[in-house]
mmCIF file of C-alpha atoms in Angstrom:
data_model
loop_
_atom_site.group_PDB
_atom_site.id
_atom_site.type_symbol
_atom_site.label_atom_id
_atom_site.label_comp_id
_atom_site.label_asym_id
_atom_site.label_seq_id
_atom_site.Cartn_x
_atom_site.Cartn_y
_atom_site.Cartn_z
ATOM 1 C CA MET A 1 20.691 -11.529 45.636
ATOM 2 C CA THR A 2 23.457 -9.866 43.483
ATOM 3 C CA GLN A 3 25.456 -7.111 45.261
ATOM 4 C CA GLU A 4 26.404 -3.816 43.809
ATOM 5 C CA ILE A 5 29.232 -1.736 44.236
ATOM 6 C CA PRO A 6 28.171 1.308 46.123
ATOM 7 C CA VAL A 7 28.914 4.965 44.959
ATOM 8 C CA ILE A 8 30.006 7.305 47.099
ATOM 9 C CA ASP A 9 30.229 11.002 47.039
ATOM 10 C CA LEU A 10 33.431 12.256 48.786
ATOM 11 C CA SER A 11 32.568 15.892 48.341
ATOM 12 C CA PRO A 12 31.032 16.059 51.970
ATOM 13 C CA PHE A 13 34.296 14.934 53.320
ATOM 14 C CA ARG A 14 36.436 17.362 51.428
ATOM 15 C CA ALA A 15 34.035 20.192 52.319
ATOM 16 C CA GLY A 16 35.079 20.059 55.934
ATOM 17 C CA GLY A 17 31.788 19.569 57.935
ATOM 18 C CA ALA A 18 31.718 17.303 60.631
ATOM 19 C CA ALA A 19 28.581 15.815 60.038
ATOM 20 C CA GLY A 20 29.189 15.214 56.159
ATOM 21 C CA ARG A 21 32.559 13.581 56.922
ATOM 22 C CA GLN A 22 31.564 11.098 59.354
ATOM 23 C CA ARG A 23 28.530 10.441 57.022
ATOM 24 C CA VAL A 24 31.154 9.668 54.314
ATOM 25 C CA ALA A 25 33.254 7.772 56.602
ATOM 26 C CA ALA A 26 30.476 5.652 57.416
ATOM 27 C CA GLN A 27 29.640 4.889 53.826
ATOM 28 C CA VAL A 28 33.115 3.835 53.169
ATOM 29 C CA ALA A 29 33.639 1.541 56.615
ATOM 30 C CA GLU A 30 30.068 -0.337 55.367
ATOM 31 C CA ALA A 31 31.679 -0.863 51.902
ATOM 32 C CA TRP A 32 34.941 -2.248 53.699
ATOM 33 C CA GLU A 33 32.805 -4.503 56.111
ATOM 34 C CA THR A 34 30.929 -6.075 53.206
ATOM 35 C CA LEU A 35 32.337 -5.919 49.512
ATOM 36 C CA GLY A 36 35.786 -4.492 49.646
ATOM 37 C CA PHE A 37 35.483 -2.356 46.665
ATOM 38 C CA LEU A 38 33.412 1.129 46.054
ATOM 39 C CA VAL A 39 33.049 4.011 43.616
ATOM 40 C CA VAL A 40 33.738 7.605 44.431
ATOM 41 C CA SER A 41 32.875 10.724 42.784
ATOM 42 C CA GLY A 42 33.180 14.059 44.108
ATOM 43 C CA HIS A 43 37.163 13.578 44.279
ATOM 44 C CA GLY A 44 38.009 16.819 42.767
ATOM 45 C CA ILE A 45 40.220 15.381 39.958
ATOM 46 C CA ALA A 46 39.435 17.198 36.627
ATOM 47 C CA PRO A 47 38.144 14.453 33.930
ATOM 48 C CA ALA A 48 40.909 15.420 31.603
ATOM 49 C CA GLU A 49 43.755 14.261 33.109
ATOM 50 C CA GLY A 50 42.703 10.797 32.756
ATOM 51 C CA ALA A 51 41.443 11.217 29.403
ATOM 52 C CA ASP A 52 44.702 12.580 28.491
ATOM 53 C CA LEU A 53 46.779 10.031 29.993
ATOM 54 C CA HIS A 54 44.746 7.490 27.990
ATOM 55 C CA ALA A 55 45.293 8.772 24.997
ATOM 56 C CA ALA A 56 48.966 9.134 25.632
ATOM 57 C CA ALA A 57 49.251 5.521 26.710
ATOM 58 C CA LEU A 58 47.239 3.989 23.680
ATOM 59 C CA GLU A 59 49.945 5.928 21.472
ATOM 60 C CA PHE A 60 52.793 3.907 23.474
ATOM 61 C CA PHE A 61 50.987 0.473 23.468
ATOM 62 C CA ASP A 62 50.517 1.091 19.473
ATOM 63 C CA LEU A 63 53.992 1.300 19.167
ATOM 64 C CA PRO A 64 55.910 -1.697 17.588
ATOM 65 C CA LEU A 65 57.170 -4.330 20.320
ATOM 66 C CA ASP A 66 60.751 -3.817 19.581
ATOM 67 C CA GLU A 67 60.364 -0.343 20.883
ATOM 68 C CA LYS A 68 58.486 -1.242 23.537
ATOM 69 C CA LEU A 69 61.125 -3.358 24.792
ATOM 70 C CA LYS A 70 63.752 -0.770 24.973
ATOM 71 C CA VAL A 71 62.031 0.270 28.466
ATOM 72 C CA ARG A 72 61.326 -3.395 29.379
ATOM 73 C CA ARG A 73 61.387 -4.007 32.808
ATOM 74 C CA PRO A 74 64.822 -4.820 34.484
ATOM 75 C CA ARG A 75 63.995 -7.247 36.999
ATOM 76 C CA ASN A 76 60.802 -9.480 38.090
ATOM 77 C CA ASP A 77 60.587 -7.632 41.835
ATOM 78 C CA GLN A 78 60.350 -4.212 40.032
ATOM 79 C CA ASN A 79 57.115 -2.519 39.036
ATOM 80 C CA ARG A 80 58.905 -0.432 36.555
ATOM 81 C CA GLY A 81 58.744 -0.031 32.492
ATOM 82 C CA TYR A 82 57.327 -1.909 29.930
ATOM 83 C CA ILE A 83 56.268 -5.445 31.132
ATOM 84 C CA PRO A 84 54.924 -7.625 28.125
ATOM 85 C CA TYR A 85 52.215 -10.247 27.520
ATOM 86 C CA GLY A 86 53.288 -13.324 29.146
ATOM 87 C CA GLU A 87 55.653 -11.536 31.774
ATOM 88 C CA GLU A 88 52.778 -11.460 34.669
ATOM 89 C CA THR A 89 50.369 -13.958 36.026
ATOM 90 C CA LEU A 90 48.806 -12.226 39.152
ATOM 91 C CA ALA A 91 46.768 -15.156 40.351
ATOM 92 C CA ARG A 92 50.282 -16.589 41.162
ATOM 93 C CA MET A 93 50.439 -14.215 44.364
ATOM 94 C CA HIS A 94 47.676 -16.016 46.050
ATOM 95 C CA GLY A 95 49.467 -19.679 44.750
ATOM 96 C CA ASN A 96 47.219 -20.340 42.046
ATOM 97 C CA VAL A 97 48.462 -21.980 38.890
ATOM 98 C CA THR A 98 46.776 -20.390 35.606
ATOM 99 C CA PRO A 99 48.320 -19.271 32.225
ATOM 100 C CA PRO A 100 49.823 -16.011 32.167
ATOM 101 C CA ASP A 101 47.436 -12.946 31.941
ATOM 102 C CA PHE A 102 46.429 -11.589 28.586
ATOM 103 C CA LYS A 103 47.737 -8.331 28.915
ATOM 104 C CA GLU A 104 50.763 -5.610 28.679
ATOM 105 C CA VAL A 105 51.792 -3.010 31.168
ATOM 106 C CA PHE A 106 53.668 0.173 31.596
ATOM 107 C CA ALA A 107 54.669 1.123 35.108
ATOM 108 C CA ILE A 108 56.225 3.964 37.147
ATOM 109 C CA GLY A 109 56.776 4.605 40.832
ATOM 110 C CA PRO A 110 57.708 7.757 42.743
ATOM 111 C CA ASP A 111 60.177 9.920 40.430
ATOM 112 C CA ASP A 112 62.795 12.884 41.014
ATOM 113 C CA VAL A 113 62.977 11.015 44.707
ATOM 114 C CA PRO A 114 65.776 12.823 46.789
ATOM 115 C CA ASP A 115 69.146 11.843 47.110
ATOM 116 C CA ASP A 116 69.008 10.750 50.872
ATOM 117 C CA PRO A 117 69.859 7.366 52.392
ATOM 118 C CA TYR A 118 65.882 6.495 53.071
ATOM 119 C CA PHE A 119 65.391 6.278 49.002
ATOM 120 C CA THR A 120 68.892 5.202 48.030
ATOM 121 C CA GLY A 121 70.083 2.866 50.912
ATOM 122 C CA PRO A 122 69.674 -1.054 50.535
ATOM 123 C CA LEU A 123 66.277 -1.211 51.995
ATOM 124 C CA ALA A 124 64.678 1.384 49.428
ATOM 125 C CA TYR A 125 64.521 -1.483 46.932
ATOM 126 C CA PRO A 126 62.754 -2.376 45.257
ATOM 127 C CA ASP A 127 60.261 0.353 46.340
ATOM 128 C CA PHE A 128 62.526 3.723 44.579
ATOM 129 C CA ALA A 129 63.885 1.633 41.622
ATOM 130 C CA PRO A 130 64.400 4.281 38.708
ATOM 131 C CA ASN A 131 61.629 5.022 36.468
ATOM 132 C CA LEU A 132 62.165 3.936 32.877
ATOM 133 C CA TRP A 133 60.856 6.322 30.079
ATOM 134 C CA PRO A 134 60.618 5.765 26.312
ATOM 135 C CA ALA A 135 62.220 7.962 24.028
ATOM 136 C CA GLY A 136 60.148 10.007 22.093
ATOM 137 C CA GLN A 137 57.043 9.679 24.383
ATOM 138 C CA ASP A 138 57.374 13.205 26.248
ATOM 139 C CA ALA A 139 53.525 13.609 26.561
ATOM 140 C CA LEU A 140 53.362 10.226 28.213
ATOM 141 C CA LYS A 141 55.991 11.124 30.772
ATOM 142 C CA ALA A 142 54.237 14.600 31.376
ATOM 143 C CA ARG A 143 50.743 13.328 31.359
ATOM 144 C CA MET A 144 51.993 10.219 33.826
ATOM 145 C CA LYS A 145 53.392 12.661 36.281
ATOM 146 C CA THR A 146 50.505 15.066 36.690
ATOM 147 C CA TYR A 147 48.206 12.000 37.081
ATOM 148 C CA TYR A 148 50.408 10.693 39.613
ATOM 149 C CA GLY A 149 50.344 13.869 41.312
ATOM 150 C CA SER A 150 46.488 13.897 41.340
ATOM 151 C CA MET A 151 46.306 10.211 42.216
ATOM 152 C CA THR A 152 48.737 10.808 45.720
ATOM 153 C CA ALA A 153 46.367 13.616 46.694
ATOM 154 C CA LEU A 154 43.217 11.524 46.325
ATOM 155 C CA ALA A 155 45.310 8.690 48.136
ATOM 156 C CA ARG A 156 45.810 11.094 50.979
ATOM 157 C CA LEU A 157 42.067 12.176 50.966
ATOM 158 C CA LEU A 158 41.091 8.196 51.251
ATOM 159 C CA ALA A 159 43.658 7.792 54.016
ATOM 160 C CA ARG A 160 42.213 10.536 56.008
ATOM 161 C CA ILE A 161 38.626 8.789 55.414
ATOM 162 C CA TYR A 162 39.848 5.310 56.644
ATOM 163 C CA ALA A 163 41.444 6.853 59.802
ATOM 164 C CA CYS A 164 38.219 8.975 60.736
ATOM 165 C CA ALA A 165 36.033 5.386 59.840
ATOM 166 C CA LEU A 166 38.296 3.387 62.370
ATOM 167 C CA ASP A 167 38.166 6.122 64.891
ATOM 168 C CA LEU A 168 41.932 6.791 64.806
ATOM 169 C CA PRO A 169 43.679 10.327 64.680
ATOM 170 C CA GLU A 170 42.914 11.390 60.762
ATOM 171 C CA GLY A 171 46.803 11.574 59.727
ATOM 172 C CA PHE A 172 47.106 7.789 61.077
ATOM 173 C CA PHE A 173 47.428 6.824 57.504
ATOM 174 C CA ALA A 174 48.412 9.648 55.902
ATOM 175 C CA ASP A 175 51.579 10.302 57.690
ATOM 176 C CA ARG A 176 52.741 7.002 56.376
ATOM 177 C CA LEU A 177 52.348 7.917 52.813
ATOM 178 C CA ASP A 178 54.771 10.976 53.301
ATOM 179 C CA ARG A 179 57.513 8.576 51.497
ATOM 180 C CA HIS A 180 55.576 6.584 49.973
ATOM 181 C CA SER A 181 56.105 4.532 46.930
ATOM 182 C CA CYS A 182 53.123 4.118 45.141
ATOM 183 C CA GLN A 183 52.818 2.934 41.418
ATOM 184 C CA LEU A 184 51.019 3.836 38.705
ATOM 185 C CA ARG A 185 50.263 1.265 35.928
ATOM 186 C CA LEU A 186 48.907 1.310 32.497
ATOM 187 C CA LEU A 187 47.158 -1.808 32.142
ATOM 188 C CA HIS A 188 46.603 -2.635 28.281
ATOM 189 C CA TYR A 189 44.132 -5.533 27.521
ATOM 190 C CA PRO A 190 44.311 -5.830 23.536
ATOM 191 C CA ALA A 191 41.368 -7.337 21.482
ATOM 192 C CA PRO A 192 42.016 -11.123 21.584
ATOM 193 C CA GLU A 193 42.432 -12.128 18.051
ATOM 194 C CA GLY A 194 42.092 -16.149 18.157
ATOM 195 C CA GLU A 195 41.088 -18.283 21.156
ATOM 196 C CA LEU A 196 42.926 -17.920 24.625
ATOM 197 C CA ALA A 197 44.518 -20.836 26.350
ATOM 198 C CA PRO A 198 42.057 -23.068 28.681
ATOM 199 C CA GLY A 199 42.041 -20.804 32.086
ATOM 200 C CA GLN A 200 43.616 -18.071 30.838
ATOM 201 C CA LEU A 201 42.024 -14.350 31.410
ATOM 202 C CA ARG A 202 42.851 -10.857 30.826
ATOM 203 C CA CYS A 203 44.109 -10.688 34.471
ATOM 204 C CA GLY A 204 43.648 -13.604 36.545
ATOM 205 C CA ALA A 205 41.817 -13.881 39.807
ATOM 206 C CA HIS A 206 43.615 -12.193 42.700
ATOM 207 C CA SER A 207 43.731 -9.245 45.640
ATOM 208 C CA ASP A 208 45.868 -6.298 45.650
ATOM 209 C CA LEU A 209 48.851 -6.222 48.210
ATOM 210 C CA GLY A 210 48.714 -2.586 49.313
ATOM 211 C CA LEU A 211 47.091 -0.556 51.370
ATOM 212 C CA THR A 212 44.560 0.880 48.461
ATOM 213 C CA THR A 213 43.961 0.798 44.623
ATOM 214 C CA ILE A 214 42.507 3.684 42.405
ATOM 215 C CA LEU A 215 41.460 2.575 39.103
ATOM 216 C CA ARG A 216 40.395 4.513 36.181
ATOM 217 C CA ASN A 217 37.720 2.086 34.450
ATOM 218 C CA GLU A 218 37.161 1.899 30.712
ATOM 219 C CA ALA A 219 33.755 0.493 29.324
ATOM 220 C CA ALA A 220 34.378 -2.039 26.809
ATOM 221 C CA PRO A 221 33.520 -5.948 26.633
ATOM 222 C CA GLY A 222 35.563 -8.179 29.032
ATOM 223 C CA GLY A 223 35.895 -5.708 32.056
ATOM 224 C CA LEU A 224 36.775 -5.457 35.888
ATOM 225 C CA GLU A 225 34.599 -8.038 37.746
ATOM 226 C CA VAL A 226 34.252 -8.515 41.412
ATOM 227 C CA ARG A 227 33.802 -11.403 43.319
ATOM 228 C CA THR A 228 31.157 -10.926 46.079
ATOM 229 C CA PRO A 229 30.580 -12.559 49.561
ATOM 230 C CA GLY A 230 28.069 -15.030 48.277
ATOM 231 C CA GLY A 231 30.742 -16.212 45.144
ATOM 232 C CA ASP A 232 29.138 -14.507 42.290
ATOM 233 C CA TRP A 233 31.032 -12.393 39.964
ATOM 234 C CA VAL A 234 29.782 -8.807 39.379
ATOM 235 C CA ALA A 235 30.805 -6.331 36.688
ATOM 236 C CA ALA A 236 32.249 -3.031 38.355
ATOM 237 C CA PRO A 237 30.702 0.071 36.445
ATOM 238 C CA ALA A 238 32.707 2.461 34.123
ATOM 239 C CA ILE A 239 30.623 5.662 35.597
ATOM 240 C CA PRO A 240 32.065 8.942 34.180
ATOM 241 C CA ASP A 241 34.294 11.142 35.914
ATOM 242 C CA THR A 242 34.621 8.595 38.851
ATOM 243 C CA TYR A 243 36.972 5.805 40.293
ATOM 244 C CA ILE A 244 36.830 2.715 41.239
ATOM 245 C CA VAL A 245 38.428 1.898 44.996
ATOM 246 C CA ASN A 246 39.218 -1.350 46.271
ATOM 247 C CA LEU A 247 40.709 -2.459 49.666
ATOM 248 C CA GLY A 248 44.151 -4.343 49.655
ATOM 249 C CA ASP A 249 45.826 -7.116 51.416
ATOM 250 C CA LEU A 250 47.866 -4.663 53.438
ATOM 251 C CA MET A 251 44.745 -2.832 54.873
ATOM 252 C CA MET A 252 42.834 -5.928 55.519
ATOM 253 C CA ARG A 253 45.618 -7.119 57.772
ATOM 254 C CA TRP A 254 45.870 -3.664 59.281
ATOM 255 C CA SER A 255 42.145 -3.596 60.349
ATOM 256 C CA ASN A 256 42.483 -6.959 61.654
ATOM 257 C CA ASP A 257 40.355 -8.360 58.952
ATOM 258 C CA ARG A 258 37.581 -6.130 60.150
ATOM 259 C CA TRP A 259 37.761 -4.679 56.442
ATOM 260 C CA ARG A 260 37.969 -6.974 53.295
ATOM 261 C CA SER A 261 40.473 -7.221 50.303
ATOM 262 C CA THR A 262 38.391 -8.754 47.713
ATOM 263 C CA ALA A 263 39.095 -11.204 44.844
ATOM 264 C CA HIS A 264 38.964 -9.406 41.561
ATOM 265 C CA ARG A 265 39.587 -10.570 37.759
ATOM 266 C CA VAL A 266 39.472 -9.021 34.305
ATOM 267 C CA ALA A 267 37.417 -11.454 32.195
ATOM 268 C CA VAL A 268 37.449 -12.621 28.462
ATOM 269 C CA PRO A 269 35.133 -10.658 26.080
ATOM 270 C CA PRO A 270 32.578 -12.820 24.649
ATOM 271 C CA ALA A 271 33.324 -14.467 21.187
ATOM 272 C CA ASP A 272 30.954 -12.077 19.229
ATOM 273 C CA GLN A 273 32.179 -9.177 20.939
ATOM 274 C CA ARG A 274 36.298 -9.525 21.124
ATOM 275 C CA ALA A 275 36.494 -7.418 17.635
ATOM 276 C CA ARG A 276 35.904 -4.209 19.905
ATOM 277 C CA SER A 277 36.938 -5.646 23.334
ATOM 278 C CA ARG A 278 40.358 -3.357 23.323
ATOM 279 C CA ARG A 279 40.698 -2.049 26.798
ATOM 280 C CA LEU A 280 42.984 0.536 28.812
ATOM 281 C CA SER A 281 42.637 0.856 32.666
ATOM 282 C CA ILE A 282 44.789 3.286 34.716
ATOM 283 C CA GLY A 283 45.020 1.747 38.115
ATOM 284 C CA PHE A 284 47.346 3.575 40.871
ATOM 285 C CA PHE A 285 48.296 1.362 43.972
ATOM 286 C CA VAL A 286 48.808 2.996 47.248
ATOM 287 C CA VAL A 287 51.850 1.502 48.762
ATOM 288 C CA PRO A 288 52.983 3.403 52.453
ATOM 289 C CA GLU A 289 56.492 3.878 53.876
ATOM 290 C CA TYR A 290 58.409 0.398 53.382
ATOM 291 C CA ASP A 291 59.338 1.062 56.912
ATOM 292 C CA ALA A 292 55.986 1.449 58.645
ATOM 293 C CA MET A 293 54.862 -1.185 61.078
ATOM 294 C CA VAL A 294 51.560 -2.797 60.438
ATOM 295 C CA GLU A 295 50.091 -3.727 63.986
ATOM 296 C CA CYS A 296 46.478 -4.817 63.729
ATOM 297 C CA ILE A 297 44.157 -2.103 64.979
ATOM 298 C CA THR A 298 41.418 -3.828 67.701
ATOM 299 C CA THR A 299 38.662 -2.045 69.716
ATOM 300 C CA LYS A 300 37.492 -2.309 73.013
ATOM 301 C CA GLY A 301 35.795 -5.606 73.434
ATOM 302 C CA GLY A 302 36.901 -6.648 69.960
ATOM 303 C CA ALA A 303 38.859 -9.349 68.405
ATOM 304 C CA ALA A 304 42.466 -9.916 69.886
ATOM 305 C CA ALA A 305 44.755 -9.294 67.396
ATOM 306 C CA LYS A 306 45.066 -11.928 64.545
ATOM 307 C CA TYR A 307 48.919 -11.096 63.007
ATOM 308 C CA PRO A 308 51.954 -10.098 64.272
ATOM 309 C CA PRO A 309 53.390 -6.720 63.536
ATOM 310 C CA ILE A 310 55.208 -6.562 60.362
ATOM 311 C CA THR A 311 56.635 -4.024 58.145
ATOM 312 C CA VAL A 312 55.302 -2.704 54.600
ATOM 313 C CA ARG A 313 58.375 -4.244 52.979
ATOM 314 C CA ASP A 314 58.320 -7.608 54.532
ATOM 315 C CA TYR A 315 54.453 -7.937 53.813
ATOM 316 C CA ARG A 316 54.688 -6.962 50.337
ATOM 317 C CA THR A 317 58.184 -7.577 48.005
ATOM 318 C CA ASN A 318 57.934 -11.480 48.127
ATOM 319 C CA ARG A 319 54.484 -11.585 47.243
ATOM 320 C CA PHE A 320 54.547 -9.170 44.242
ATOM 321 C CA ALA A 321 57.832 -11.275 42.782
ATOM 322 C CA ALA A 322 55.696 -14.218 42.930
ATOM 323 C CA GLY A 323 53.401 -12.916 40.188
ATOM 324 C CA ALA A 324 55.932 -11.964 37.897
ATOM 325 C CA GLY A 325 57.805 -13.508 35.308
ATOM 326 C CA VAL A 326 57.814 -15.900 32.633
ATOM 327 C CA GLN A 327 56.606 -19.521 33.788
ATOM 328 C CA ALA A 328 58.702 -22.005 33.502
ATOM 329 C CA ALA A 329 56.972 -25.003 31.389
ATOM 330 C CA GLU A 330 54.982 -27.542 32.981
#
């Protein structure tokens, strides 16, 4: 039987009642233990924020390539600026060899960071590399910063829910987001005009590296698909005024594999639907403080810790770089 992605209303947790908070935490825990994906409503974010950013993002991606390349990502280990087609292959983060993802990206991290050694010292790179803003795209910059702020607030809310679901102090994860390096990525999937290479997808199968990911999905052919425990691929829903949320590898490790980080991909649209398959997704990737120590959370009578402690920086940086850059010829 095909497994559906649950839709969870966060309003009872936001309202503050003990029973409602526990109910939401239990629903989230069940989704993480079984599938690793869920959809959230009742998040408190105005729908216009996503719609406005969506419009500004399409204006940027409609620019000539040479204009977009003026803010090209400086180095492969940075998630900053414009990443053209052919320069990202996320399946490689997991050791798989595929053609590059059929997409282009514009990404930012924290903006206006303090002049403090934590943010400027040698360990701060690449988490706090400067953002690159395209000239003449003031609306894009303003809307990305507004949306980034709202996503940060939602990430903190989810972090508190996760802590409650694991019977931890409510601030356990949220406190580790005080000096976060979360990333906002605009993911543009053009309508394919010809045949793709054998094995090529809009985005290859992978799991995310961080704590959790918050995605504004779009209803268009060739969309996000999630692999169920049974091995089926199911389409993620694009429900108005909701966000798709998935667990990252870092959180799976933190939970001692009690929770699942699930493989997902962006499919190639059917040939008869490609002309109307342009899509733009907006992904917010939640990354805790780079020096936060990830130690397996164990419970009395539960499994022993499966992994040694590791910092967020050591866990993430090299794995992200593995999926970046132009591939060498085979």
